[in-house]
Short mmCIF file of C-alpha atoms in Angstrom, two decimals:
data_model
loop_
_atom_site.label_atom_id
_atom_site.label_comp_id
_atom_site.label_asym_id
_atom_site.label_seq_id
_atom_site.Cartn_x
_atom_site.Cartn_y
_atom_site.Cartn_z
CA UNK A 1 198.66 162.55 138.73
CA UNK A 2 198.80 159.69 136.20
CA UNK A 3 201.23 157.84 138.46
CA UNK A 4 198.63 158.03 141.27
CA UNK A 5 195.94 156.53 139.00
CA UNK A 6 198.28 153.71 137.91
CA UNK A 7 198.99 152.85 141.55
CA UNK A 8 195.27 152.89 142.40
CA UNK A 9 194.44 150.75 139.37
CA UNK A 10 197.07 148.20 140.32
CA UNK A 11 195.86 148.17 143.94
CA UNK A 12 192.25 147.65 142.87
CA UNK A 13 193.19 144.84 140.47
CA UNK A 14 195.23 143.06 143.16
CA UNK A 15 192.43 143.49 145.71
CA UNK A 16 189.83 142.09 143.30
CA UNK A 17 192.07 139.12 142.53
CA UNK A 18 192.66 138.46 146.23
CA UNK A 19 188.93 138.60 146.99
CA UNK A 20 188.11 136.28 144.12
CA UNK A 21 190.70 133.74 145.26
CA UNK A 22 189.80 133.99 148.94
CA UNK A 23 186.01 134.02 148.62
CA UNK A 24 185.48 132.12 145.39
CA UNK A 25 185.02 128.43 145.12
CA UNK A 26 182.72 125.69 144.01
CA UNK A 27 180.35 123.89 146.31
CA UNK A 28 178.70 120.60 145.51
CA UNK A 29 176.04 118.95 147.62
CA UNK A 30 175.90 115.20 147.82
CA UNK A 31 172.31 113.98 147.47
CA UNK A 32 170.99 111.91 150.31
CA UNK A 33 169.98 108.35 149.55
CA UNK A 34 166.29 109.03 150.15
CA UNK A 35 166.00 112.26 148.17
CA UNK A 36 163.51 112.34 145.34
CA UNK A 37 165.06 112.80 141.93
CA UNK A 38 163.07 114.51 139.17
CA UNK A 39 161.50 112.07 136.77
CA UNK A 40 162.30 112.09 133.09
CA UNK A 41 160.14 114.53 131.21
CA UNK A 42 158.31 113.35 128.15
CA UNK A 43 158.12 115.55 125.10
CA UNK A 44 155.33 113.42 123.64
CA UNK A 45 151.72 114.50 123.44
CA UNK A 46 149.00 111.86 123.81
CA UNK A 47 147.43 110.66 120.57
CA UNK A 48 144.59 112.78 119.21
CA UNK A 49 141.31 110.96 119.74
CA UNK A 50 138.35 110.90 117.38
CA UNK A 51 136.25 112.66 120.03
CA UNK A 52 138.89 115.39 120.30
CA UNK A 53 138.97 115.89 116.51
CA UNK A 54 135.17 116.05 116.35
CA UNK A 55 135.09 118.56 119.20
CA UNK A 56 137.79 120.67 117.51
CA UNK A 57 135.87 120.71 114.22
CA UNK A 58 132.64 121.70 115.98
CA UNK A 59 134.39 124.46 117.95
CA UNK A 60 136.06 125.76 114.79
CA UNK A 61 132.77 125.68 112.86
CA UNK A 62 131.03 127.60 115.64
CA UNK A 63 133.73 130.29 115.44
CA UNK A 64 134.32 133.20 117.74
CA UNK A 65 131.19 135.23 117.23
CA UNK A 66 131.54 138.85 118.30
CA UNK A 67 133.02 138.29 121.74
CA UNK A 68 135.46 140.79 123.23
CA UNK A 69 138.25 138.24 123.10
CA UNK A 70 137.67 137.50 119.42
CA UNK A 71 137.79 141.19 118.47
CA UNK A 72 140.96 141.93 120.46
CA UNK A 73 142.85 138.91 119.08
CA UNK A 74 143.44 136.84 122.20
CA UNK A 75 141.89 134.05 124.20
CA UNK A 76 142.10 133.81 127.98
CA UNK A 77 141.07 130.71 129.89
CA UNK A 78 141.12 129.63 133.53
CA UNK A 79 141.08 125.84 134.04
CA UNK A 80 140.48 123.87 137.23
CA UNK A 81 142.77 120.99 138.19
CA UNK A 82 140.11 118.45 137.21
CA UNK A 83 140.05 119.78 133.63
CA UNK A 84 136.85 121.79 133.82
CA UNK A 85 136.86 125.34 132.50
CA UNK A 86 136.36 127.86 135.31
CA UNK A 87 135.91 130.84 132.98
CA UNK A 88 137.11 132.28 129.72
CA UNK A 89 137.14 131.01 126.15
CA UNK A 90 137.60 127.57 124.70
CA UNK A 91 136.72 123.95 125.27
CA UNK A 92 138.91 121.92 127.65
CA UNK A 93 139.63 118.22 127.21
CA UNK A 94 141.57 116.33 129.89
CA UNK A 95 143.60 113.35 128.64
CA UNK A 96 145.43 112.05 131.67
CA UNK A 97 147.19 113.22 134.79
CA UNK A 98 148.41 116.75 134.04
CA UNK A 99 147.50 116.60 130.32
CA UNK A 100 144.99 119.07 128.89
CA UNK A 101 143.90 120.25 125.45
CA UNK A 102 142.20 123.64 125.07
CA UNK A 103 140.32 124.26 121.81
CA UNK A 104 139.31 127.65 120.43
CA UNK A 105 137.02 129.01 117.70
CA UNK A 106 139.80 129.93 115.27
CA UNK A 107 143.18 128.75 114.07
CA UNK A 108 145.89 129.41 116.68
CA UNK A 109 148.75 127.61 114.92
CA UNK A 110 150.84 130.79 114.57
CA UNK A 111 149.81 132.18 117.94
CA UNK A 112 151.79 132.91 121.07
CA UNK A 113 150.92 130.77 124.09
CA UNK A 114 151.51 131.67 127.73
CA UNK A 115 150.45 129.49 130.67
CA UNK A 116 150.95 129.77 134.40
CA UNK A 117 149.84 127.72 137.37
CA UNK A 118 147.11 129.53 139.26
CA UNK A 119 143.88 128.99 141.10
CA UNK A 120 140.74 130.18 139.31
CA UNK A 121 139.06 130.97 142.64
CA UNK A 122 139.98 133.85 144.92
CA UNK A 123 141.40 131.63 147.65
CA UNK A 124 144.92 130.86 148.55
CA UNK A 125 148.27 130.64 146.82
CA UNK A 126 148.45 128.15 143.93
CA UNK A 127 150.38 124.90 144.37
CA UNK A 128 154.01 124.85 143.30
CA UNK A 129 154.85 123.11 140.08
CA UNK A 130 155.75 123.37 136.42
CA UNK A 131 153.68 124.03 133.31
CA UNK A 132 154.36 123.66 129.59
CA UNK A 133 152.26 124.74 126.63
CA UNK A 134 152.63 123.90 122.94
CA UNK A 135 150.68 123.68 119.69
CA UNK A 136 148.37 120.68 119.65
CA UNK A 137 149.45 118.23 117.01
CA UNK A 138 146.97 117.71 114.16
CA UNK A 139 144.54 120.25 115.66
CA UNK A 140 145.06 123.81 114.33
CA UNK A 141 142.61 125.44 116.74
CA UNK A 142 144.00 123.92 119.96
CA UNK A 143 146.96 124.03 122.34
CA UNK A 144 148.33 121.31 124.59
CA UNK A 145 149.09 122.05 128.26
CA UNK A 146 151.06 119.79 130.58
CA UNK A 147 151.37 120.33 134.36
CA UNK A 148 153.81 118.73 136.81
CA UNK A 149 154.61 119.05 140.50
CA UNK A 150 157.93 120.47 141.69
CA UNK A 151 159.60 117.04 141.50
CA UNK A 152 158.69 116.72 137.81
CA UNK A 153 155.95 114.13 138.27
CA UNK A 154 152.77 114.70 136.22
CA UNK A 155 150.12 116.28 138.45
CA UNK A 156 146.69 117.80 137.99
CA UNK A 157 147.17 121.53 138.68
CA UNK A 158 144.90 124.49 137.95
CA UNK A 159 146.21 127.01 135.42
CA UNK A 160 145.62 130.14 133.38
CA UNK A 161 146.19 130.14 129.62
CA UNK A 162 146.58 133.14 127.35
CA UNK A 163 146.72 132.69 123.57
CA UNK A 164 147.45 135.64 121.30
CA UNK A 165 146.46 134.82 117.72
#
C-alpha cells in the first residue's frame, strides 16, 4: 500500500512540474509610442492658508453639538467634484484640482480615515480614478483628500469620506 502512495506521489510531482514548465512563463507588453504614462504622484500637501486656519479654529470652537455622528464617534461626508459638501458633517475647502480639505468639530489627529470615489446623487456609476486621504498638516481637526483620474493626473472627482475618531 505504501509503495502505491509513493508511486502516486512521484507521478503527481512530475505532472505538476511538467505543467509548470509547459504552461508557465513571463509575458511583457511593449508600450505603444502614444500610450499615456501615469504622471508622477506628489506626496506634498498645499500650504495651509490663513483662511483655512481661521475656518478650522471656528469649526473647532463650534464643536460637534449633540449630533448623531458626534455621539457615535465618526464623521461621514459626501463631497461633490466642485468641492461643495453634498451632505454630512464638516466644512470642505477646495485648494486646487483634486485637492480638498475637510474640517470637523473635534480633533481627528488619531482617527482612521477612509475615502472612496462616489457620486453623492442617486444617478450613475462614479467616474474611475484614485483617491488618497491623510491627516491635514498643521490642522488637528481636518483631513486632506486628493483625487486623480485613472492615468494618475489630478482630477476633480466626487467622493465619500468616513472619519472614525
